[in-house]
PDB file of C-alpha atoms and ligand atoms in Angstrom:
ATOM      1  CA  MET R 211     -26.461   9.262  19.356  1.00 67.00           C
ATOM      2  CA  MET R 212     -25.034   9.484  15.877  1.00 80.00           C
ATOM      3  CA  SER R 213     -22.648   6.746  14.695  1.00 92.00           C
ATOM      4  CA  ASP R 214     -18.962   7.644  14.600  1.00 96.00           C
ATOM      5  CA  ARG R 215     -18.183   9.010  11.149  1.00 98.00           C
ATOM      6  CA  TYR R 216     -15.388   7.971   8.834  1.00 98.00           C
ATOM      7  CA  ALA R 217     -14.796   8.422   5.106  1.00 98.00           C
ATOM      8  CA  VAL R 218     -12.365   7.876   2.274  1.00 98.00           C
ATOM      9  CA  ILE R 219     -11.346  10.936   0.265  1.00 98.00           C
ATOM     10  CA  GLY R 220      -9.879  10.908  -3.246  1.00 97.00           C
ATOM     11  CA  ASN R 221     -10.502  12.099  -6.799  1.00 97.00           C
ATOM     12  CA  PRO R 222     -11.915  10.272  -8.625  1.00 95.00           C
ATOM     13  CA  ILE R 223     -13.534   8.216  -5.886  1.00 97.00           C
ATOM     14  CA  GLY R 224     -16.274   6.350  -7.775  1.00 93.00           C
ATOM     15  CA  HIS R 225     -14.520   2.982  -7.857  1.00 91.00           C
ATOM     16  CA  THR R 226     -13.325   2.888  -4.264  1.00 95.00           C
ATOM     17  CA  LYS R 227     -13.853  -0.347  -2.344  1.00 96.00           C
ATOM     18  CA  SER R 228     -13.207   1.314   1.029  1.00 97.00           C
ATOM     19  CA  PRO R 229     -16.844   1.846   2.115  1.00 98.00           C
ATOM     20  CA  LEU R 230     -17.602  -1.786   1.304  1.00 98.00           C
ATOM     21  CA  ILE R 231     -14.533  -3.009   3.193  1.00 98.00           C
ATOM     22  CA  HIS R 232     -15.056  -0.879   6.292  1.00 98.00           C
ATOM     23  CA  GLY R 233     -18.804  -1.541   6.279  1.00 98.00           C
ATOM     24  CA  PHE R 234     -18.003  -5.242   6.330  1.00 97.00           C
ATOM     25  CA  PHE R 235     -15.466  -4.808   9.164  1.00 98.00           C
ATOM     26  CA  ALA R 236     -17.914  -2.697  11.215  1.00 98.00           C
ATOM     27  CA  GLN R 237     -20.600  -5.315  10.903  1.00 97.00           C
ATOM     28  CA  GLU R 238     -18.252  -8.161  11.745  1.00 96.00           C
ATOM     29  CA  THR R 239     -16.853  -6.447  14.857  1.00 98.00           C
ATOM     30  CA  GLY R 240     -20.140  -4.841  15.929  1.00 97.00           C
ATOM     31  CA  GLN R 241     -18.812  -1.269  15.755  1.00 97.00           C
ATOM     32  CA  ASP R 242     -21.310   1.583  15.538  1.00 96.00           C
ATOM     33  CA  MET R 243     -19.846   3.664  12.742  1.00 97.00           C
ATOM     34  CA  SER R 244     -20.594   4.996   9.281  1.00 97.00           C
ATOM     35  CA  TYR R 245     -18.101   5.137   6.423  1.00 98.00           C
ATOM     36  CA  GLY R 246     -18.655   7.236   3.320  1.00 98.00           C
ATOM     37  CA  ALA R 247     -16.794   8.291   0.180  1.00 98.00           C
ATOM     38  CA  ILE R 248     -15.954  11.932  -0.522  1.00 98.00           C
ATOM     39  CA  GLU R 249     -14.733  13.298  -3.822  1.00 98.00           C
ATOM     40  CA  GLY R 250     -12.176  15.920  -2.790  1.00 98.00           C
ATOM     41  CA  PRO R 251     -11.767  19.011  -4.989  1.00 98.00           C
ATOM     42  CA  VAL R 252      -8.503  19.169  -6.942  1.00 96.00           C
ATOM     43  CA  GLU R 253      -8.891  22.944  -7.281  1.00 96.00           C
ATOM     44  CA  PRO R 254      -8.326  25.303  -5.569  1.00 96.00           C
ATOM     45  CA  ALA R 255      -5.140  24.189  -3.815  1.00 92.00           C
ATOM     46  CA  SER R 256      -6.799  24.558  -0.417  1.00 95.00           C
ATOM     47  CA  GLY R 257      -9.804  22.481  -1.521  1.00 97.00           C
ATOM     48  CA  PHE R 258      -8.543  19.263   0.034  1.00 98.00           C
ATOM     49  CA  SER R 259      -7.704  20.654   3.465  1.00 98.00           C
ATOM     50  CA  ASP R 260     -10.947  22.683   3.555  1.00 98.00           C
ATOM     51  CA  THR R 261     -12.920  19.500   2.872  1.00 98.00           C
ATOM     52  CA  VAL R 262     -11.077  17.600   5.608  1.00 98.00           C
ATOM     53  CA  LYS R 263     -11.642  20.441   8.095  1.00 98.00           C
ATOM     54  CA  SER R 264     -15.374  20.518   7.317  1.00 98.00           C
ATOM     55  CA  PHE R 265     -15.522  16.779   7.881  1.00 98.00           C
ATOM     56  CA  ILE R 266     -13.799  17.185  11.257  1.00 98.00           C
ATOM     57  CA  GLU R 267     -16.149  20.015  12.221  1.00 97.00           C
ATOM     58  CA  ALA R 268     -19.108  17.808  11.356  1.00 96.00           C
ATOM     59  CA  GLY R 269     -17.825  15.261  13.896  1.00 96.00           C
ATOM     60  CA  GLY R 270     -15.638  13.080  11.654  1.00 98.00           C
ATOM     61  CA  ARG R 271     -13.301  10.733  13.536  1.00 98.00           C
ATOM     62  CA  GLY R 272     -10.995   9.536  10.778  1.00 98.00           C
ATOM     63  CA  MET R 273     -10.324   9.330   7.055  1.00 98.00           C
ATOM     64  CA  ASN R 274      -8.587   7.180   4.517  1.00 98.00           C
ATOM     65  CA  VAL R 275      -6.780   9.141   1.844  1.00 97.00           C
ATOM     66  CA  THR R 276      -6.197   8.041  -1.717  1.00 95.00           C
ATOM     67  CA  ALA R 277      -4.856   9.571  -4.937  1.00 91.00           C
ATOM     68  CA  PRO R 278      -4.116  12.393  -5.530  1.00 93.00           C
ATOM     69  CA  PHE R 279      -4.235  13.617  -1.913  1.00 96.00           C
ATOM     70  CA  LYS R 280      -1.673  11.493  -0.054  1.00 94.00           C
ATOM     71  CA  LEU R 281       0.918  14.266  -0.085  1.00 93.00           C
ATOM     72  CA  ALA R 282      -1.592  16.987   0.826  1.00 96.00           C
ATOM     73  CA  ALA R 283      -2.720  14.848   3.768  1.00 97.00           C
ATOM     74  CA  PHE R 284       0.897  14.561   4.853  1.00 97.00           C
ATOM     75  CA  ALA R 285       1.297  18.343   4.668  1.00 97.00           C
ATOM     76  CA  MET R 286      -1.781  19.166   6.746  1.00 98.00           C
ATOM     77  CA  SER R 287      -1.238  16.612   9.528  1.00 98.00           C
ATOM     78  CA  ASP R 288      -0.018  17.598  13.012  1.00 98.00           C
ATOM     79  CA  GLU R 289       1.595  14.293  13.966  1.00 98.00           C
ATOM     80  CA  ARG R 290       2.994  11.540  11.738  1.00 97.00           C
ATOM     81  CA  SER R 291       4.205   8.007  12.271  1.00 95.00           C
ATOM     82  CA  GLU R 292       7.733   7.090  11.226  1.00 88.00           C
ATOM     83  CA  ARG R 293       6.531   5.151   8.185  1.00 85.00           C
ATOM     84  CA  ALA R 294       4.308   8.060   7.102  1.00 91.00           C
ATOM     85  CA  GLU R 295       7.307  10.323   7.579  1.00 89.00           C
ATOM     86  CA  LEU R 296       9.577   8.157   5.418  1.00 81.00           C
ATOM     87  CA  SER R 297       7.062   7.573   2.661  1.00 83.00           C
ATOM     88  CA  GLY R 298       6.166  11.268   2.576  1.00 87.00           C
ATOM     89  CA  ALA R 299       2.598  10.112   2.058  1.00 89.00           C
ATOM     90  CA  VAL R 300      -0.405   9.525   4.290  1.00 95.00           C
ATOM     91  CA  ASN R 301      -3.214   7.029   3.689  1.00 96.00           C
ATOM     92  CA  ALA R 302      -5.018   7.227   7.038  1.00 98.00           C
ATOM     93  CA  MET R 303      -5.833  10.040   9.444  1.00 98.00           C
ATOM     94  CA  LYS R 304      -7.299  10.078  12.927  1.00 98.00           C
ATOM     95  CA  PHE R 305      -8.863  13.201  14.416  1.00 98.00           C
ATOM     96  CA  GLU R 306      -8.290  13.545  18.156  1.00 96.00           C
ATOM     97  CA  ASP R 307      -8.529  16.559  20.448  1.00 94.00           C
ATOM     98  CA  GLY R 308      -8.307  18.989  17.552  1.00 94.00           C
ATOM     99  CA  ARG R 309      -5.229  17.279  16.127  1.00 98.00           C
ATOM    100  CA  ILE R 310      -4.723  15.378  12.887  1.00 98.00           C
ATOM    101  CA  ILE R 311      -2.677  12.229  13.449  1.00 98.00           C
ATOM    102  CA  ALA R 312      -1.391  10.594  10.276  1.00 98.00           C
ATOM    103  CA  GLU R 313      -0.333   7.099   9.269  1.00 97.00           C
ATOM    104  CA  ASN R 314       0.560   5.111   6.197  1.00 95.00           C
ATOM    105  CA  PHE R 315      -0.561   1.482   6.352  1.00 96.00           C
ATOM    106  CA  ASP R 316       0.055   0.553   2.700  1.00 93.00           C
ATOM    107  CA  GLY R 317       3.429  -1.068   3.407  1.00 94.00           C
ATOM    108  CA  VAL R 318       2.405  -2.971   6.540  1.00 95.00           C
ATOM    109  CA  GLY R 319      -0.680  -4.189   4.714  1.00 97.00           C
ATOM    110  CA  LEU R 320       1.487  -5.469   1.890  1.00 97.00           C
ATOM    111  CA  VAL R 321       3.939  -7.268   4.165  1.00 97.00           C
ATOM    112  CA  ARG R 322       1.142  -8.801   6.199  1.00 97.00           C
ATOM    113  CA  ASP R 323      -0.556 -10.068   3.038  1.00 98.00           C
ATOM    114  CA  ILE R 324       2.683 -11.691   1.874  1.00 98.00           C
ATOM    115  CA  GLU R 325       3.673 -13.230   5.215  1.00 97.00           C
ATOM    116  CA  VAL R 326       0.342 -14.154   6.777  1.00 97.00           C
ATOM    117  CA  ASN R 327      -2.103 -14.673   3.910  1.00 97.00           C
ATOM    118  CA  LEU R 328       0.254 -15.969   1.245  1.00 96.00           C
ATOM    119  CA  GLN R 329       2.466 -17.694   3.829  1.00 96.00           C
ATOM    120  CA  ARG R 330       5.721 -16.466   2.362  1.00 96.00           C
ATOM    121  CA  PRO R 331       7.976 -15.413   5.250  1.00 96.00           C
ATOM    122  CA  ILE R 332      10.383 -12.636   4.296  1.00 97.00           C
ATOM    123  CA  ALA R 333      13.056 -13.238   6.946  1.00 97.00           C
ATOM    124  CA  GLY R 334      16.313 -14.449   5.386  1.00 96.00           C
ATOM    125  CA  LYS R 335      15.021 -14.085   1.807  1.00 97.00           C
ATOM    126  CA  ARG R 336      16.278 -12.024  -1.103  1.00 97.00           C
ATOM    127  CA  VAL R 337      13.655  -9.394  -1.917  1.00 97.00           C
ATOM    128  CA  LEU R 338      13.511  -7.165  -4.998  1.00 98.00           C
ATOM    129  CA  ILE R 339      11.277  -4.092  -5.150  1.00 98.00           C
ATOM    130  CA  LEU R 340      10.677  -2.547  -8.576  1.00 98.00           C
ATOM    131  CA  GLY R 341      10.029   1.196  -8.503  1.00 97.00           C
ATOM    132  CA  ALA R 342      10.992   4.060  -6.219  1.00 95.00           C
ATOM    133  CA  GLY R 343       7.814   6.153  -6.234  1.00 90.00           C
ATOM    134  CA  GLY R 344       5.225   6.592  -3.511  1.00 85.00           C
ATOM    135  CA  ALA R 345       4.217   2.936  -3.407  1.00 88.00           C
ATOM    136  CA  ALA R 346       7.793   1.685  -3.018  1.00 92.00           C
ATOM    137  CA  ARG R 347       8.582   4.287  -0.385  1.00 87.00           C
ATOM    138  CA  GLY R 348       5.656   3.148   1.748  1.00 86.00           C
ATOM    139  CA  ALA R 349       6.756  -0.475   1.503  1.00 90.00           C
ATOM    140  CA  LEU R 350      10.426  -0.011   2.341  1.00 90.00           C
ATOM    141  CA  LEU R 351      10.376   0.251   6.153  1.00 88.00           C
ATOM    142  CA  PRO R 352       7.883  -2.591   6.691  1.00 91.00           C
ATOM    143  CA  PHE R 353       9.937  -4.796   4.348  1.00 94.00           C
ATOM    144  CA  ALA R 354      13.170  -3.932   6.169  1.00 92.00           C
ATOM    145  CA  ALA R 355      11.471  -4.703   9.491  1.00 91.00           C
ATOM    146  CA  ALA R 356      10.671  -8.207   8.212  1.00 94.00           C
ATOM    147  CA  ARG R 357      14.443  -8.893   8.091  1.00 94.00           C
ATOM    148  CA  PRO R 358      15.144 -10.072   4.559  1.00 96.00           C
ATOM    149  CA  ALA R 359      18.684 -11.303   3.859  1.00 95.00           C
ATOM    150  CA  GLU R 360      18.852  -8.652   1.204  1.00 95.00           C
ATOM    151  CA  LEU R 361      16.558  -5.889  -0.047  1.00 96.00           C
ATOM    152  CA  VAL R 362      17.173  -4.378  -3.470  1.00 97.00           C
ATOM    153  CA  VAL R 363      15.289  -1.402  -4.912  1.00 97.00           C
ATOM    154  CA  ALA R 364      15.488  -1.121  -8.715  1.00 98.00           C
ATOM    155  CA  ASN R 365      14.294   1.925 -10.625  1.00 98.00           C
ATOM    156  CA  ARG R 366      14.646   3.421 -14.115  1.00 98.00           C
ATOM    157  CA  HIS R 367      15.966   6.593 -12.538  1.00 98.00           C
ATOM    158  CA  VAL R 368      18.609   5.059 -10.276  1.00 98.00           C
ATOM    159  CA  ASP R 369      19.119   8.327  -8.374  1.00 98.00           C
ATOM    160  CA  LYS R 370      15.587   8.133  -7.062  1.00 96.00           C
ATOM    161  CA  ALA R 371      16.158   4.589  -5.797  1.00 96.00           C
ATOM    162  CA  ARG R 372      19.443   5.687  -4.175  1.00 95.00           C
ATOM    163  CA  ALA R 373      17.835   8.646  -2.441  1.00 93.00           C
ATOM    164  CA  LEU R 374      15.111   6.403  -1.101  1.00 91.00           C
ATOM    165  CA  VAL R 375      17.549   3.825   0.261  1.00 92.00           C
ATOM    166  CA  GLU R 376      19.726   6.517   1.862  1.00 90.00           C
ATOM    167  CA  GLN R 377      16.750   8.191   3.458  1.00 84.00           C
ATOM    168  CA  ALA R 378      15.538   4.901   4.897  1.00 79.00           C
ATOM    169  CA  ALA R 379      18.864   4.343   6.712  1.00 71.00           C
ATOM    170  CA  VAL R 380      17.441   1.350   8.543  1.00 68.00           C
ATOM    171  CA  GLY R 381      20.624  -0.706   8.447  1.00 66.00           C
ATOM    172  CA  GLY R 382      20.771  -4.198   7.043  1.00 69.00           C
ATOM    173  CA  SER R 383      21.534  -4.927   3.453  1.00 87.00           C
ATOM    174  CA  ILE R 384      19.490  -2.483   1.384  1.00 93.00           C
ATOM    175  CA  THR R 385      20.806  -1.409  -1.998  1.00 95.00           C
ATOM    176  CA  ALA R 386      19.639   0.572  -5.002  1.00 96.00           C
ATOM    177  CA  CYS R 387      20.256  -0.219  -8.659  1.00 97.00           C
ATOM    178  CA  GLY R 388      19.038   0.181 -12.218  1.00 98.00           C
ATOM    179  CA  TYR R 389      17.262  -2.514 -14.244  1.00 98.00           C
ATOM    180  CA  ALA R 390      20.346  -3.386 -16.298  1.00 97.00           C
ATOM    181  CA  ASP R 391      22.280  -4.117 -13.065  1.00 98.00           C
ATOM    182  CA  LEU R 392      19.761  -6.833 -12.217  1.00 98.00           C
ATOM    183  CA  GLU R 393      21.231  -9.107 -14.909  1.00 97.00           C
ATOM    184  CA  SER R 394      24.201  -9.798 -12.657  1.00 97.00           C
ATOM    185  CA  MET R 395      22.469  -9.821  -9.272  1.00 96.00           C
ATOM    186  CA  GLY R 396      21.276 -13.390  -9.178  1.00 96.00           C
ATOM    187  CA  ARG R 397      17.871 -14.749  -8.263  1.00 97.00           C
ATOM    188  CA  PHE R 398      15.339 -13.364  -5.810  1.00 98.00           C
ATOM    189  CA  ASP R 399      12.768 -15.162  -3.651  1.00 98.00           C
ATOM    190  CA  LEU R 400      10.248 -12.346  -3.846  1.00 98.00           C
ATOM    191  CA  VAL R 401       9.819  -9.736  -6.588  1.00 98.00           C
ATOM    192  CA  VAL R 402       7.355  -6.915  -5.911  1.00 98.00           C
ATOM    193  CA  ASN R 403       6.159  -4.643  -8.686  1.00 98.00           C
ATOM    194  CA  ALA R 404       5.710  -1.262  -6.994  1.00 97.00           C
ATOM    195  CA  THR R 405       5.986   0.722 -10.237  1.00 97.00           C
ATOM    196  CA  SER R 406       2.946   2.312 -11.817  1.00 94.00           C
ATOM    197  CA  ALA R 407       3.759   0.570 -15.133  1.00 95.00           C
ATOM    198  CA  SER R 408       0.821  -1.851 -14.881  1.00 92.00           C
ATOM    199  CA  LEU R 409      -1.671   0.982 -14.817  1.00 89.00           C
ATOM    200  CA  THR R 410      -0.758   1.707 -18.433  1.00 93.00           C
ATOM    201  CA  GLY R 411      -0.263  -1.941 -19.434  1.00 94.00           C
ATOM    202  CA  GLN R 412       3.525  -1.614 -19.472  1.00 96.00           C
ATOM    203  CA  LEU R 413       6.247  -3.950 -18.271  1.00 97.00           C
ATOM    204  CA  PRO R 414       9.126  -2.623 -16.186  1.00 98.00           C
ATOM    205  CA  PRO R 415      12.344  -3.725 -17.955  1.00 97.00           C
ATOM    206  CA  VAL R 416      13.086  -6.469 -15.448  1.00 98.00           C
ATOM    207  CA  PRO R 417      15.174  -9.420 -16.691  1.00 97.00           C
ATOM    208  CA  ALA R 418      13.536 -12.851 -16.331  1.00 96.00           C
ATOM    209  CA  SER R 419      16.699 -14.033 -14.556  1.00 96.00           C
ATOM    210  CA  VAL R 420      15.619 -12.338 -11.299  1.00 98.00           C
ATOM    211  CA  PHE R 421      13.048 -15.021 -10.498  1.00 97.00           C
ATOM    212  CA  SER R 422      14.255 -18.039  -8.533  1.00 95.00           C
ATOM    213  CA  ALA R 423      12.570 -21.400  -9.174  1.00 89.00           C
ATOM    214  CA  SER R 424      10.454 -21.000  -6.034  1.00 94.00           C
ATOM    215  CA  ALA R 425       9.971 -17.235  -6.312  1.00 96.00           C
ATOM    216  CA  SER R 426       6.813 -15.258  -5.566  1.00 97.00           C
ATOM    217  CA  ALA R 427       5.785 -12.366  -7.785  1.00 98.00           C
ATOM    218  CA  TYR R 428       3.570  -9.698  -6.255  1.00 98.00           C
ATOM    219  CA  GLU R 429       1.789  -6.986  -8.206  1.00 97.00           C
ATOM    220  CA  LEU R 430       0.659  -4.003  -6.153  1.00 95.00           C
ATOM    221  CA  ALA R 431      -2.087  -3.072  -8.609  1.00 91.00           C
ATOM    222  CA  TYR R 432      -5.470  -4.622  -7.885  1.00 92.00           C
ATOM    223  CA  GLY R 433      -8.090  -5.964 -10.269  1.00 88.00           C
ATOM    224  CA  LYS R 434      -5.988  -5.540 -13.422  1.00 90.00           C
ATOM    225  CA  GLY R 435      -5.861  -9.254 -14.168  1.00 92.00           C
ATOM    226  CA  LEU R 436      -2.667 -10.820 -15.455  1.00 94.00           C
ATOM    227  CA  THR R 437      -0.517  -7.694 -15.857  1.00 96.00           C
ATOM    228  CA  PRO R 438       2.596  -7.803 -18.102  1.00 97.00           C
ATOM    229  CA  PHE R 439       4.694  -8.269 -14.942  1.00 98.00           C
ATOM    230  CA  LEU R 440       2.651 -11.221 -13.674  1.00 97.00           C
ATOM    231  CA  ARG R 441       2.542 -12.657 -17.191  1.00 97.00           C
ATOM    232  CA  LEU R 442       6.340 -12.574 -17.371  1.00 97.00           C
ATOM    233  CA  ALA R 443       6.598 -14.260 -13.971  1.00 97.00           C
ATOM    234  CA  ARG R 444       4.209 -16.977 -15.038  1.00 96.00           C
ATOM    235  CA  GLU R 445       6.008 -17.492 -18.346  1.00 95.00           C
ATOM    236  CA  VAL R 446       9.253 -18.217 -16.555  1.00 95.00           C
ATOM    237  CA  GLY R 447       7.521 -20.728 -14.304  1.00 94.00           C
ATOM    238  CA  VAL R 448       6.839 -18.738 -11.123  1.00 96.00           C
ATOM    239  CA  GLN R 449       4.118 -20.549  -9.166  1.00 90.00           C
ATOM    240  CA  GLY R 450       3.268 -17.965  -6.528  1.00 94.00           C
ATOM    241  CA  ILE R 451       1.781 -14.936  -8.249  1.00 96.00           C
ATOM    242  CA  ALA R 452      -0.577 -12.474  -6.564  1.00 97.00           C
ATOM    243  CA  ASP R 453      -2.065  -9.054  -7.085  1.00 97.00           C
ATOM    244  CA  GLY R 454      -2.788  -6.341  -4.514  1.00 96.00           C
ATOM    245  CA  VAL R 455      -6.238  -7.395  -3.336  1.00 97.00           C
ATOM    246  CA  GLY R 456      -4.866  -8.743  -0.056  1.00 98.00           C
ATOM    247  CA  MET R 457      -2.855  -5.583   0.506  1.00 97.00           C
ATOM    248  CA  LEU R 458      -5.957  -3.480  -0.098  1.00 97.00           C
ATOM    249  CA  VAL R 459      -7.917  -5.343   2.565  1.00 98.00           C
ATOM    250  CA  GLU R 460      -4.995  -5.620   5.030  1.00 98.00           C
ATOM    251  CA  GLN R 461      -4.145  -1.905   4.956  1.00 97.00           C
ATOM    252  CA  ALA R 462      -7.833  -1.229   5.617  1.00 98.00           C
ATOM    253  CA  ALA R 463      -7.772  -3.668   8.546  1.00 98.00           C
ATOM    254  CA  GLU R 464      -4.748  -1.839  10.005  1.00 98.00           C
ATOM    255  CA  ALA R 465      -6.552   1.496   9.784  1.00 98.00           C
ATOM    256  CA  PHE R 466      -9.706  -0.009  11.282  1.00 98.00           C
ATOM    257  CA  ALA R 467      -7.766  -1.463  14.236  1.00 98.00           C
ATOM    258  CA  TRP R 468      -5.989   1.873  14.742  1.00 98.00           C
ATOM    259  CA  TRP R 469      -9.296   3.771  14.815  1.00 98.00           C
ATOM    260  CA  ARG R 470     -11.449   1.311  16.713  1.00 98.00           C
ATOM    261  CA  GLY R 471      -9.063  -0.755  18.823  1.00 98.00           C
ATOM    262  CA  VAL R 472     -10.347  -4.024  17.393  1.00 98.00           C
ATOM    263  CA  ARG R 473      -8.831  -6.037  14.555  1.00 97.00           C
ATOM    264  CA  PRO R 474     -11.254  -7.428  11.971  1.00 98.00           C
ATOM    265  CA  GLN R 475     -10.907 -10.764  10.163  1.00 97.00           C
ATOM    266  CA  THR R 476      -9.804 -10.360   6.566  1.00 98.00           C
ATOM    267  CA  ARG R 477      -9.869 -13.777   4.866  1.00 97.00           C
ATOM    268  CA  ALA R 478     -13.518 -13.903   3.788  1.00 96.00           C
ATOM    269  CA  LEU R 479     -13.398 -10.376   2.457  1.00 97.00           C
ATOM    270  CA  ILE R 480     -10.223 -10.980   0.452  1.00 97.00           C
ATOM    271  CA  ASP R 481     -11.873 -14.025  -1.117  1.00 96.00           C
ATOM    272  CA  ARG R 482     -14.947 -11.989  -1.937  1.00 96.00           C
ATOM    273  CA  LEU R 483     -12.998  -9.139  -3.557  1.00 96.00           C
ATOM    274  CA  THR R 484     -10.560 -11.322  -5.467  1.00 95.00           C
ATOM    275  CA  VAL R 485     -10.797 -10.835  -9.211  1.00 92.00           C
ATOM    276  CA  PRO R 486      -9.404 -13.951 -10.944  1.00 89.00           C
ATOM    277  CA  LEU R 487      -6.081 -13.206 -12.639  1.00 88.00           C
ATOM    278  CA  ASP R 488      -7.259 -14.893 -15.825  1.00 81.00           C
TER     279      ASP R 488
HETATM  280  P1  LIG S 792       3.373   5.562  -7.205  1.00 93.63           P
HETATM  281  O1  LIG S 792       2.848   6.408  -6.108  1.00 93.63           O
HETATM  282  O2  LIG S 792       2.361   4.663  -7.843  1.00 93.63           O
HETATM  283  O3  LIG S 792       4.605   4.820  -6.820  1.00 93.63           O
HETATM  284  P2  LIG S 792       4.978   7.493  -8.603  1.00 93.63           P
HETATM  285  O4  LIG S 792       5.430   8.083  -7.326  1.00 93.63           O
HETATM  286  O5  LIG S 792       4.621   8.385  -9.735  1.00 93.63           O
HETATM  287  O6  LIG S 792       3.717   6.584  -8.405  1.00 93.63           O
HETATM  288  O7  LIG S 792       6.103   6.464  -9.079  1.00 93.63           O
HETATM  289  C1  LIG S 792       5.961   5.703 -10.230  1.00 93.63           C
HETATM  290  C2  LIG S 792       7.037   4.638 -10.220  1.00 93.63           C
HETATM  291  O8  LIG S 792       6.802   3.743 -11.316  1.00 93.63           O
HETATM  292  C3  LIG S 792       8.444   5.181 -10.441  1.00 93.63           C
HETATM  293  O9  LIG S 792       9.349   4.364  -9.736  1.00 93.63           O
HETATM  294  C4  LIG S 792       8.633   5.051 -11.950  1.00 93.63           C
HETATM  295  O10 LIG S 792       9.979   4.944 -12.341  1.00 93.63           O
HETATM  296  P3  LIG S 792      10.874   6.279 -12.559  1.00 93.63           P
HETATM  297  O11 LIG S 792      11.024   6.910 -11.227  1.00 93.63           O
HETATM  298  O12 LIG S 792      12.182   5.789 -13.065  1.00 93.63           O
HETATM  299  O13 LIG S 792      10.113   7.125 -13.551  1.00 93.63           O
HETATM  300  C5  LIG S 792       7.944   3.740 -12.158  1.00 93.63           C
HETATM  301  N1  LIG S 792       7.472   3.490 -13.538  1.00 93.63           N
HETATM  302  C6  LIG S 792       6.398   4.010 -14.163  1.00 93.63           C
HETATM  303  N2  LIG S 792       6.245   3.495 -15.393  1.00 93.63           N
HETATM  304  C7  LIG S 792       7.262   2.605 -15.568  1.00 93.63           C
HETATM  305  C8  LIG S 792       7.656   1.730 -16.620  1.00 93.63           C
HETATM  306  N3  LIG S 792       6.981   1.663 -17.772  1.00 93.63           N
HETATM  307  N4  LIG S 792       8.741   0.946 -16.418  1.00 93.63           N
HETATM  308  C9  LIG S 792       9.437   0.999 -15.257  1.00 93.63           C
HETATM  309  N5  LIG S 792       9.109   1.809 -14.230  1.00 93.63           N
HETATM  310  C10 LIG S 792       8.042   2.595 -14.366  1.00 93.63           C
END
């Protein structure tokens, strides 16, 4: 019997940690599976879905999806979870009885990292999310489910933040604003950088006044060291700063549990993959 086949698909895919992570999980839980990395074609437009279909025909059971295919994966799926639906993006697929079932575990992975690994409960806290792109969209429902006292989404283009908040319609106190509005919005317990600014070494125009004395600052990017956002947080005295390594491992653990029905341990792997911030 061949092992059950899984893979991550993206472009480029050379630096992916997914095969390492899932290989580690498989070993730890004693699951008979293989997990590869596939560079999906960007052209022609049907290249992505053709590659996924070939993988399914060859017996593939599931895939993780990374940039730039999260929207294409959404479009080709037959069934989607609510959080995949809201984020408009898919990061995990399961192939069952000829159907493609789609999920997005990025947000749950993030919330789990913050609450369980970093021991910062979100319930009753004031939470600020910077950015209203794909990453912020994925995080919104899981954050709302964790019952913060207040959830604020700030974006350069305020309309985009507003549309996101309206679409979420999950009740509770969720508001959208621009960066300048943050000056008068008081201090937050948790500030999450879900913009793509760090990828180009930029700082979102967030005022230092948003950080409370006991705030946590969380950078979604992984392995970028002390980004301008984390540097700002540290400069104003924030003690709890973290990057996205825990989120990376936790979203993988969610997908693994969804595929295999067994939840792997994550602590040792997070420690192993942690790149010191400075
Ligand atoms: P992702 O999937 O990583 O979220 P995206 O959907 O392209 O990528 O969204 C990028 C997000 O980063 C947006 O919220 C963008 O803000 P705008 O919508 O106002 O453009 C935000 N962003 C990118 N560079 C930024 C910068 N230098 N400062 C502040 N926000 C930035």
